[in-house]
CSV table of C-alpha atoms and ligand atoms in Angstrom, one decimal:
chain,number,residue,atom,x,y,z
A,1,MET,CA,5.7,0.0,-25.4
A,2,ASP,CA,8.1,-0.5,-22.7
A,3,SER,CA,6.0,-0.4,-19.8
A,4,PHE,CA,8.6,0.6,-17.6
A,5,LEU,CA,6.8,4.1,-16.8
A,6,PRO,CA,8.3,5.6,-13.7
A,7,SER,CA,5.4,7.0,-10.8
A,8,PRO,CA,5.2,11.1,-10.4
A,9,ASP,CA,6.5,12.1,-8.3
A,10,CYS,CA,4.6,13.6,-5.3
A,11,ASP,CA,4.5,17.0,-6.4
A,12,THR,CA,2.4,16.8,-9.5
A,13,ILE,CA,0.3,15.2,-7.0
A,14,SER,CA,-0.1,17.2,-5.1
A,15,LYS,CA,-0.9,19.7,-7.6
A,16,THR,CA,-2.4,17.6,-9.7
A,17,TYR,CA,-5.4,17.7,-6.6
A,18,ASN,CA,-4.0,21.4,-5.8
A,19,GLY,CA,-5.7,22.5,-9.3
A,20,GLN,CA,-2.1,23.7,-10.3
A,21,ILE,CA,-2.3,20.6,-13.4
A,22,ASP,CA,-6.3,20.9,-13.8
A,23,SER,CA,-8.8,19.0,-15.9
A,24,HIS,CA,-13.0,19.0,-15.9
A,25,LEU,CA,-12.8,15.6,-13.8
A,26,VAL,CA,-10.0,16.4,-11.0
A,27,GLN,CA,-11.6,20.3,-10.6
A,28,LYS,CA,-14.8,17.4,-10.5
A,29,THR,CA,-13.7,15.5,-8.1
A,30,ASN,CA,-12.4,19.7,-5.8
A,31,GLU,CA,-15.9,20.7,-6.0
A,32,ARG,CA,-17.0,17.5,-4.3
A,33,TYR,CA,-15.4,17.2,-2.0
A,34,ARG,CA,-15.2,21.2,-0.6
A,35,GLU,CA,-19.0,20.6,-0.5
A,36,ILE,CA,-18.7,17.0,1.7
A,37,LEU,CA,-15.9,18.1,3.8
A,38,PRO,CA,-17.1,20.2,6.3
A,39,ASN,CA,-19.4,17.8,7.7
A,40,LEU,CA,-17.1,14.6,8.2
A,41,PRO,CA,-16.3,12.6,11.0
A,42,ARG,CA,-12.6,13.9,12.2
A,43,GLY,CA,-10.3,12.1,14.1
A,44,LYS,CA,-6.6,12.3,15.5
A,45,GLY,CA,-4.5,12.1,12.7
A,46,TRP,CA,-0.9,10.3,12.8
A,47,MET,CA,1.0,12.3,10.5
A,48,THR,CA,-0.7,15.1,9.8
A,49,GLU,CA,-3.2,16.8,12.2
A,50,HIS,CA,-6.7,15.2,11.6
A,51,LEU,CA,-8.4,12.1,10.4
A,52,VAL,CA,-12.0,12.2,8.8
A,53,GLN,CA,-14.2,9.9,8.2
A,54,TYR,CA,-15.8,8.5,4.7
A,55,GLN,CA,-17.6,5.5,4.1
A,56,GLY,CA,-16.1,4.2,7.0
A,57,VAL,CA,-12.6,4.4,6.5
A,58,TRP,CA,-10.7,7.3,8.1
A,59,LEU,CA,-8.0,9.5,5.6
A,60,THR,CA,-6.0,11.8,6.0
A,61,PRO,CA,-8.3,15.6,4.7
A,62,ASN,CA,-6.4,16.3,1.4
A,63,ALA,CA,-4.6,13.6,-1.2
A,64,ALA,CA,-6.0,10.3,0.1
A,65,LEU,CA,-9.8,12.0,0.4
A,66,LYS,CA,-9.7,13.2,-3.4
A,67,GLY,CA,-8.0,10.4,-4.5
A,68,LEU,CA,-10.4,8.6,-3.4
A,69,MET,CA,-13.2,10.1,-4.7
A,70,TRP,CA,-11.5,10.8,-7.9
A,71,VAL,CA,-11.0,6.5,-8.2
A,72,GLN,CA,-14.7,6.6,-7.6
A,73,GLY,CA,-17.0,8.4,-9.5
A,74,HIS,CA,-13.4,8.4,-12.1
A,75,PHE,CA,-11.5,5.6,-13.0
A,76,LYS,CA,-11.4,4.1,-16.0
A,77,PRO,CA,-10.4,0.3,-15.6
A,78,ARG,CA,-9.0,-1.9,-17.8
A,79,SER,CA,-9.9,-5.6,-17.7
A,80,THR,CA,-6.0,-5.5,-18.2
A,81,ASP,CA,-5.2,-3.5,-15.1
A,82,ILE,CA,-3.1,-4.7,-11.7
A,83,PHE,CA,-3.5,-3.5,-8.7
A,84,LEU,CA,-0.8,-4.1,-6.3
A,85,ALA,CA,-2.8,-3.8,-2.7
A,86,SER,CA,-2.7,-3.0,1.0
A,87,PHE,CA,-2.4,-0.7,4.5
A,88,PRO,CA,0.1,1.1,4.5
A,89,LYS,CA,3.3,-0.2,6.6
A,90,THR,CA,1.7,-3.7,6.0
A,91,GLY,CA,4.3,-4.4,2.5
A,92,THR,CA,3.9,-2.3,-0.6
A,93,THR,CA,7.3,-1.2,-1.3
A,94,TRP,CA,8.4,-4.9,-1.0
A,95,LEU,CA,5.1,-6.0,-2.5
A,96,LYS,CA,6.0,-3.3,-5.7
A,97,ALA,CA,9.6,-4.6,-5.8
A,98,LEU,CA,8.4,-7.8,-6.4
A,99,THR,CA,5.7,-7.7,-8.4
A,100,PHE,CA,7.6,-5.6,-10.6
A,101,ALA,CA,10.3,-7.9,-10.9
A,102,THR,CA,8.3,-10.8,-12.1
A,103,ILE,CA,6.6,-8.8,-14.7
A,104,ASN,CA,9.5,-6.7,-16.6
A,105,ARG,CA,11.9,-10.3,-15.6
A,106,THR,CA,12.8,-11.3,-19.2
A,107,ARG,CA,13.2,-7.4,-20.2
A,108,TYR,CA,15.6,-6.2,-17.8
A,109,GLY,CA,19.2,-8.1,-16.6
A,110,PHE,CA,19.9,-8.5,-13.1
A,111,ALA,CA,23.3,-6.6,-13.0
A,112,ASP,CA,21.6,-3.3,-14.8
A,113,HIS,CA,17.8,-3.9,-13.4
A,114,PRO,CA,16.1,-0.4,-12.8
A,115,LEU,CA,15.5,-1.6,-9.2
A,116,LEU,CA,19.0,-1.1,-8.1
A,117,THR,CA,18.9,2.5,-9.6
A,118,THR,CA,15.2,3.9,-8.9
A,119,VAL,CA,12.5,3.2,-5.4
A,120,PRO,CA,9.8,0.6,-5.8
A,121,HIS,CA,8.0,3.3,-5.4
A,122,GLY,CA,9.0,5.3,-8.5
A,123,CYS,CA,9.3,1.4,-10.4
A,124,LEU,CA,5.2,1.5,-10.3
A,125,PRO,CA,2.7,4.9,-9.0
A,126,PHE,CA,-0.5,5.0,-6.6
A,127,LEU,CA,-3.7,4.6,-8.0
A,128,GLU,CA,-5.7,7.3,-6.3
A,129,ALA,CA,-2.0,10.4,-6.7
A,130,CYS,CA,-2.6,10.5,-10.3
A,131,PRO,CA,-5.5,11.2,-12.1
A,132,ASN,CA,-3.8,12.6,-14.9
A,133,ASP,CA,-1.1,10.8,-16.5
A,134,LEU,CA,-3.4,6.9,-16.0
A,135,ASP,CA,-4.8,7.1,-20.0
A,136,GLY,CA,-1.4,7.3,-21.5
A,137,PHE,CA,0.1,4.5,-19.5
A,138,PRO,CA,1.3,1.1,-21.9
A,139,SER,CA,-1.0,-1.7,-20.7
A,140,PRO,CA,-1.2,-4.0,-18.8
A,141,ARG,CA,-1.3,-1.6,-15.7
A,142,LEU,CA,0.8,-2.6,-13.3
A,143,LEU,CA,-0.4,0.4,-9.9
A,144,SER,CA,-1.0,0.3,-6.0
A,145,THR,CA,-3.2,1.1,-4.1
A,146,HIS,CA,-4.1,1.7,-0.5
A,147,ILE,CA,-8.4,2.1,-0.6
A,148,PRO,CA,-10.1,-0.6,0.4
A,149,TYR,CA,-11.6,-3.3,-2.0
A,150,THR,CA,-15.4,-2.7,-0.2
A,151,LEU,CA,-14.4,0.8,-0.9
A,152,LEU,CA,-13.6,0.1,-5.2
A,153,PRO,CA,-16.1,1.1,-7.8
A,154,ASN,CA,-18.2,-2.0,-8.9
A,155,SER,CA,-16.4,-0.6,-12.4
A,156,MET,CA,-12.6,-2.0,-10.9
A,157,THR,CA,-14.4,-5.9,-8.8
A,158,VAL,CA,-17.5,-6.9,-10.9
A,159,ASN,CA,-18.0,-5.0,-14.3
A,160,GLN,CA,-13.5,-6.1,-15.4
A,161,SER,CA,-11.2,-8.7,-14.7
A,162,CYS,CA,-9.0,-6.7,-13.3
A,163,ARG,CA,-6.5,-8.5,-10.7
A,164,PHE,CA,-5.5,-7.5,-7.7
A,165,VAL,CA,-2.8,-9.2,-4.7
A,166,TYR,CA,-3.0,-7.8,-1.7
A,167,ILE,CA,-0.3,-7.7,1.0
A,168,CYS,CA,-1.2,-8.3,4.4
A,169,ARG,CA,0.7,-8.6,8.2
A,170,ASP,CA,0.5,-8.9,11.8
A,171,PRO,CA,-1.5,-6.2,13.1
A,172,LYS,CA,1.0,-5.9,15.8
A,173,ASP,CA,3.9,-5.3,13.5
A,174,VAL,CA,2.1,-2.9,11.6
A,175,LEU,CA,1.1,-0.8,14.2
A,176,VAL,CA,4.3,-0.9,15.1
A,177,SER,CA,5.8,0.5,11.2
A,178,LYS,CA,3.4,2.6,11.6
A,179,TRP,CA,3.8,4.8,14.3
A,180,LEU,CA,7.9,4.6,14.3
A,181,PHE,CA,7.2,5.8,10.5
A,182,MET,CA,4.4,8.6,10.7
A,183,ASN,CA,6.3,10.3,13.8
A,184,LYS,CA,9.4,10.7,11.0
A,185,LEU,CA,7.2,12.2,8.5
A,186,ARG,CA,4.6,14.2,11.4
A,187,PRO,CA,5.3,17.7,11.1
A,188,LYS,CA,7.3,19.8,13.8
A,189,GLU,CA,4.4,22.1,15.4
A,190,LEU,CA,2.9,19.0,16.1
A,191,ALA,CA,3.5,17.5,19.0
A,192,PRO,CA,4.4,13.2,18.8
A,193,ILE,CA,2.8,10.6,19.0
A,194,SER,CA,3.1,8.8,21.9
A,195,LEU,CA,2.8,5.6,22.0
A,196,GLU,CA,-0.5,4.5,23.3
A,197,GLU,CA,-1.5,6.8,21.9
A,198,ALA,CA,-0.8,5.6,17.9
A,199,PHE,CA,-2.2,1.7,19.8
A,200,GLU,CA,-5.1,3.6,21.5
A,201,LEU,CA,-6.1,5.0,18.0
A,202,PHE,CA,-5.1,1.4,15.5
A,203,CYS,CA,-7.3,-0.5,18.0
A,204,GLN,CA,-10.8,2.2,18.1
A,205,GLY,CA,-9.3,2.0,13.7
A,206,ILE,CA,-8.6,5.3,13.8
A,207,SER,CA,-6.1,5.5,11.4
A,208,HIS,CA,-5.0,5.9,7.9
A,209,TYR,CA,-7.1,3.5,5.6
A,210,GLY,CA,-8.8,1.8,9.0
A,211,PRO,CA,-9.5,-0.1,10.4
A,212,TYR,CA,-6.6,-2.7,9.4
A,213,TRP,CA,-9.4,-5.5,10.1
A,214,ASP,CA,-12.1,-4.5,8.5
A,215,HIS,CA,-9.1,-3.5,4.8
A,216,VAL,CA,-8.4,-7.3,5.5
A,217,LEU,CA,-11.6,-8.6,6.3
A,218,GLY,CA,-12.1,-7.1,3.2
A,219,TYR,CA,-9.5,-8.3,-0.1
A,220,TRP,CA,-9.2,-11.8,2.4
A,221,LYS,CA,-12.8,-12.6,1.3
A,222,ALA,CA,-13.6,-11.0,-1.9
A,223,SER,CA,-10.0,-13.2,-2.9
A,224,LEU,CA,-12.5,-16.6,-1.0
A,225,GLU,CA,-15.5,-15.1,-4.0
A,226,THR,CA,-13.4,-14.6,-6.6
A,227,PRO,CA,-9.7,-16.3,-6.1
A,228,GLU,CA,-9.0,-15.9,-10.1
A,229,GLN,CA,-9.0,-12.2,-9.4
A,230,VAL,CA,-7.9,-11.9,-5.5
A,231,LEU,CA,-4.2,-13.0,-4.7
A,232,PHE,CA,-4.2,-13.1,-0.6
A,233,LEU,CA,-0.6,-13.3,0.5
A,234,LYS,CA,1.5,-12.3,4.1
A,235,TYR,CA,3.8,-10.7,5.1
A,236,GLU,CA,5.2,-13.2,6.9
A,237,GLU,CA,4.7,-15.9,4.2
A,238,LEU,CA,6.8,-14.2,2.2
A,239,ARG,CA,9.1,-13.6,4.7
A,240,GLY,CA,9.4,-17.6,5.3
A,241,GLU,CA,8.9,-19.1,1.5
A,242,PRO,CA,9.6,-16.2,-0.2
A,243,SER,CA,11.0,-18.2,-3.8
A,244,VAL,CA,7.1,-20.3,-3.3
A,245,VAL,CA,5.3,-17.3,-3.2
A,246,VAL,CA,6.9,-14.9,-5.8
A,247,LYS,CA,6.2,-19.0,-8.0
A,248,ARG,CA,2.6,-18.2,-7.2
A,249,LEU,CA,2.6,-14.7,-7.9
A,250,GLY,CA,3.7,-15.7,-10.5
A,251,GLU,CA,1.2,-18.2,-11.8
A,252,PHE,CA,-1.1,-15.8,-11.0
A,253,LEU,CA,-0.7,-12.6,-13.4
A,254,GLY,CA,-0.1,-15.0,-15.7
A,255,HIS,CA,3.1,-15.1,-16.2
A,256,PRO,CA,4.1,-18.9,-14.7
A,257,PHE,CA,7.4,-19.2,-14.0
A,258,SER,CA,9.0,-22.0,-16.2
A,259,LEU,CA,11.5,-25.1,-15.6
A,260,GLU,CA,13.9,-23.6,-17.5
A,261,GLU,CA,13.4,-20.2,-15.5
A,262,GLU,CA,13.5,-22.6,-12.3
A,263,SER,CA,16.6,-24.2,-13.1
A,264,LYS,CA,18.4,-21.3,-13.8
A,265,GLY,CA,17.2,-19.4,-10.5
A,266,VAL,CA,15.4,-16.9,-12.4
A,267,VAL,CA,12.6,-17.2,-8.8
A,268,GLU,CA,16.3,-17.1,-6.4
A,269,GLU,CA,17.4,-13.8,-8.7
A,270,ILE,CA,14.4,-12.0,-8.5
A,271,VAL,CA,13.7,-12.5,-4.8
A,272,LYS,CA,18.0,-11.3,-3.6
A,273,LEU,CA,17.4,-8.2,-5.7
A,274,CYS,CA,14.4,-7.6,-4.0
A,275,SER,CA,15.6,-9.0,-0.8
A,276,PHE,CA,14.9,-6.3,2.6
A,277,GLU,CA,19.4,-6.7,2.3
A,278,ASN,CA,19.8,-5.3,-1.5
A,279,LEU,CA,17.5,-2.6,-1.1
A,280,SER,CA,18.0,-1.6,2.3
A,281,ASN,CA,22.0,-1.8,1.2
A,282,LEU,CA,21.0,0.5,-2.2
A,283,GLY,CA,22.1,4.2,-2.8
A,284,VAL,CA,18.8,5.3,-4.2
A,285,ASN,CA,17.2,3.9,-1.3
A,286,LYS,CA,19.3,4.9,1.6
A,287,SER,CA,19.6,8.7,-0.4
A,288,SER,CA,17.0,9.5,-2.7
A,289,VAL,CA,13.1,11.7,-0.9
A,290,LEU,CA,9.4,11.1,-1.8
A,291,LYS,CA,8.1,14.2,-1.7
A,292,LEU,CA,4.3,13.5,-0.3
A,293,SER,CA,3.9,17.4,-0.4
A,294,THR,CA,5.6,20.8,0.1
A,295,GLN,CA,5.5,20.2,4.0
A,296,ILE,CA,5.9,16.5,4.0
A,297,ILE,CA,9.0,15.2,2.7
A,298,VAL,CA,10.0,11.7,2.9
A,299,ASP,CA,13.2,9.7,2.9
A,300,ASN,CA,12.9,6.8,1.5
A,301,ARG,CA,15.2,4.1,3.0
A,302,HIS,CA,12.2,5.1,5.9
A,303,PHE,CA,10.2,2.6,4.2
A,304,LEU,CA,13.2,0.1,4.8
A,305,ARG,CA,12.9,-0.1,8.4
A,306,LYS,CA,13.8,-3.6,10.1
A,307,GLY,CA,11.3,-5.9,8.2
A,308,LYS,CA,11.0,-7.5,10.8
A,309,VAL,CA,8.8,-10.2,11.8
A,310,GLY,CA,7.5,-10.0,15.2
A,311,ASP,CA,9.1,-6.4,15.5
A,312,GLY,CA,5.9,-5.1,17.0
A,313,LYS,CA,6.3,-7.4,20.7
A,314,SER,CA,9.5,-5.7,21.5
A,315,TYR,CA,7.6,-2.5,21.7
A,316,LEU,CA,4.3,-3.7,23.2
A,317,THR,CA,3.3,-4.1,26.8
A,318,ASP,CA,1.9,-8.1,27.4
A,319,GLU,CA,-1.3,-6.0,27.5
A,320,MET,CA,-1.4,-4.1,24.2
A,321,ILE,CA,-0.4,-7.7,23.1
A,322,LYS,CA,-3.4,-9.2,24.7
A,323,ARG,CA,-5.4,-6.2,23.6
A,324,ILE,CA,-4.5,-6.3,19.8
A,325,ASN,CA,-5.0,-10.7,19.5
A,326,GLU,CA,-7.8,-10.7,21.4
A,327,ILE,CA,-10.0,-7.9,18.8
A,328,THR,CA,-7.8,-10.2,16.4
A,329,SER,CA,-9.6,-13.3,17.0
A,330,GLU,CA,-13.3,-11.1,18.0
A,331,LYS,CA,-13.1,-9.4,14.1
A,332,LEU,CA,-11.7,-12.4,12.1
A,333,LEU,CA,-13.9,-15.1,13.9
A,334,GLY,CA,-15.6,-17.6,11.5
A,335,SER,CA,-13.2,-15.6,8.5
A,336,GLY,CA,-10.8,-18.8,8.1
A,337,LEU,CA,-8.2,-15.7,8.6
A,338,VAL,CA,-5.4,-16.2,11.0
A,339,PHE,CA,-2.6,-14.5,12.5
A,340,ASP,CA,0.2,-17.3,13.5
A,341,SER,CA,1.8,-15.0,16.8
B,401,A3P,P1,9.1,-2.3,9.4
B,401,A3P,O1,9.2,-1.3,9.8
B,401,A3P,O2,8.8,-3.6,10.4
B,401,A3P,O3,10.9,-2.8,9.9
B,401,A3P,P2,5.1,-0.2,3.6
B,401,A3P,O4,5.7,-0.7,2.7
B,401,A3P,O5,3.4,-0.5,2.7
B,401,A3P,O6,5.5,1.2,4.2
B,401,A3P,O7,6.0,-0.7,4.6
B,401,A3P,C1,6.9,-0.8,6.1
B,401,A3P,C2,7.5,-2.2,5.7
B,401,A3P,O8,7.7,-3.0,5.2
B,401,A3P,C3,8.8,-1.5,6.1
B,401,A3P,O9,8.6,-2.6,7.9
B,401,A3P,C4,9.8,-2.1,5.7
B,401,A3P,O10,11.1,-2.3,6.5
B,401,A3P,C5,9.4,-3.5,5.3
B,401,A3P,N1,10.2,-4.0,3.8
B,401,A3P,C6,10.1,-3.3,3.1
B,401,A3P,N2,10.7,-3.4,2.2
B,401,A3P,C7,10.8,-4.6,2.7
B,401,A3P,C8,11.2,-6.2,2.2
B,401,A3P,N3,12.1,-6.3,0.4
B,401,A3P,N4,11.2,-7.0,2.8
B,401,A3P,C9,10.7,-7.0,4.1
B,401,A3P,N5,10.7,-5.9,4.2
B,401,A3P,C10,10.9,-4.6,3.5
């Protein structure tokens, strides 16, 4: 069976959790959600008014929290599942495009590839966003998630040989990318968040799926302990040597590039197809929208803003850069992980 199934749009997602497309398990998640929500700590939201803290992670109080609870309680992984994991604004869109193109490279020609007419987010769904649809997906399922590794159920990380590809990015670039993106999504009735405010919240760990450093470290440690299950990538490495990283990706996913493919330039074709320059110029990525809820609609072009390494520094003051670098060094101390800023 063809494994290219466009993901449900976010209308379906919000309907699912609002009970319009319901199932027993979603209903159970909703009941538990209503029980715990009033007692969760609250912090200031970037896109929504508040974030809530659940099991140490900050989430939007509606879809993200329900999604996590559903995954923890009811998701049935398959040993062949592949998860693209990321903290928002670290390169999820790019990783989706590259992985989709790598896995499906013998199925689609580059001249009429689905990525020329479908946004990367439409090529594979978010795990936590579509509980009712995943059972029907053919194996191997290619799904993405923002859930921290440490919060995933054992059924995904220990009992099954699911694979994870994680992408991380310099925190300064993540912060700035996120601040600009979230302000575009923030409803008009809420005042925009200033960079100073976003900076403080980010440093305190109060941002979607934050603290950022905990998110990164969870996947980093898992990649050291079970390298055959978790591939850890950096946005900066991908920007610097995309072909090298795509070859690693193919190998990790069990689809290594043959010598013939390499000599025919297949790796470079994938890199070109998924490049910022190509994707950001495609009509589908320039003009379509993604509905996150009935109120929040995002232009797909916002997922492709600048795509530069080090852009965060041009927004942040020297003092902010110093502080975020200090937090990063402190948090990553002894882990073996560094960001070359
Ligand atoms: P900037 O805002 O710094 O430009 P996510 O997909 O996790 O939301 O991350 C979005 C960030 O990745 C944005 O960063 C976006 O421009 C960048 N990005 C998206 N697609 C890319 C691509 N094909 N190549 C390089 N960067 C890309």
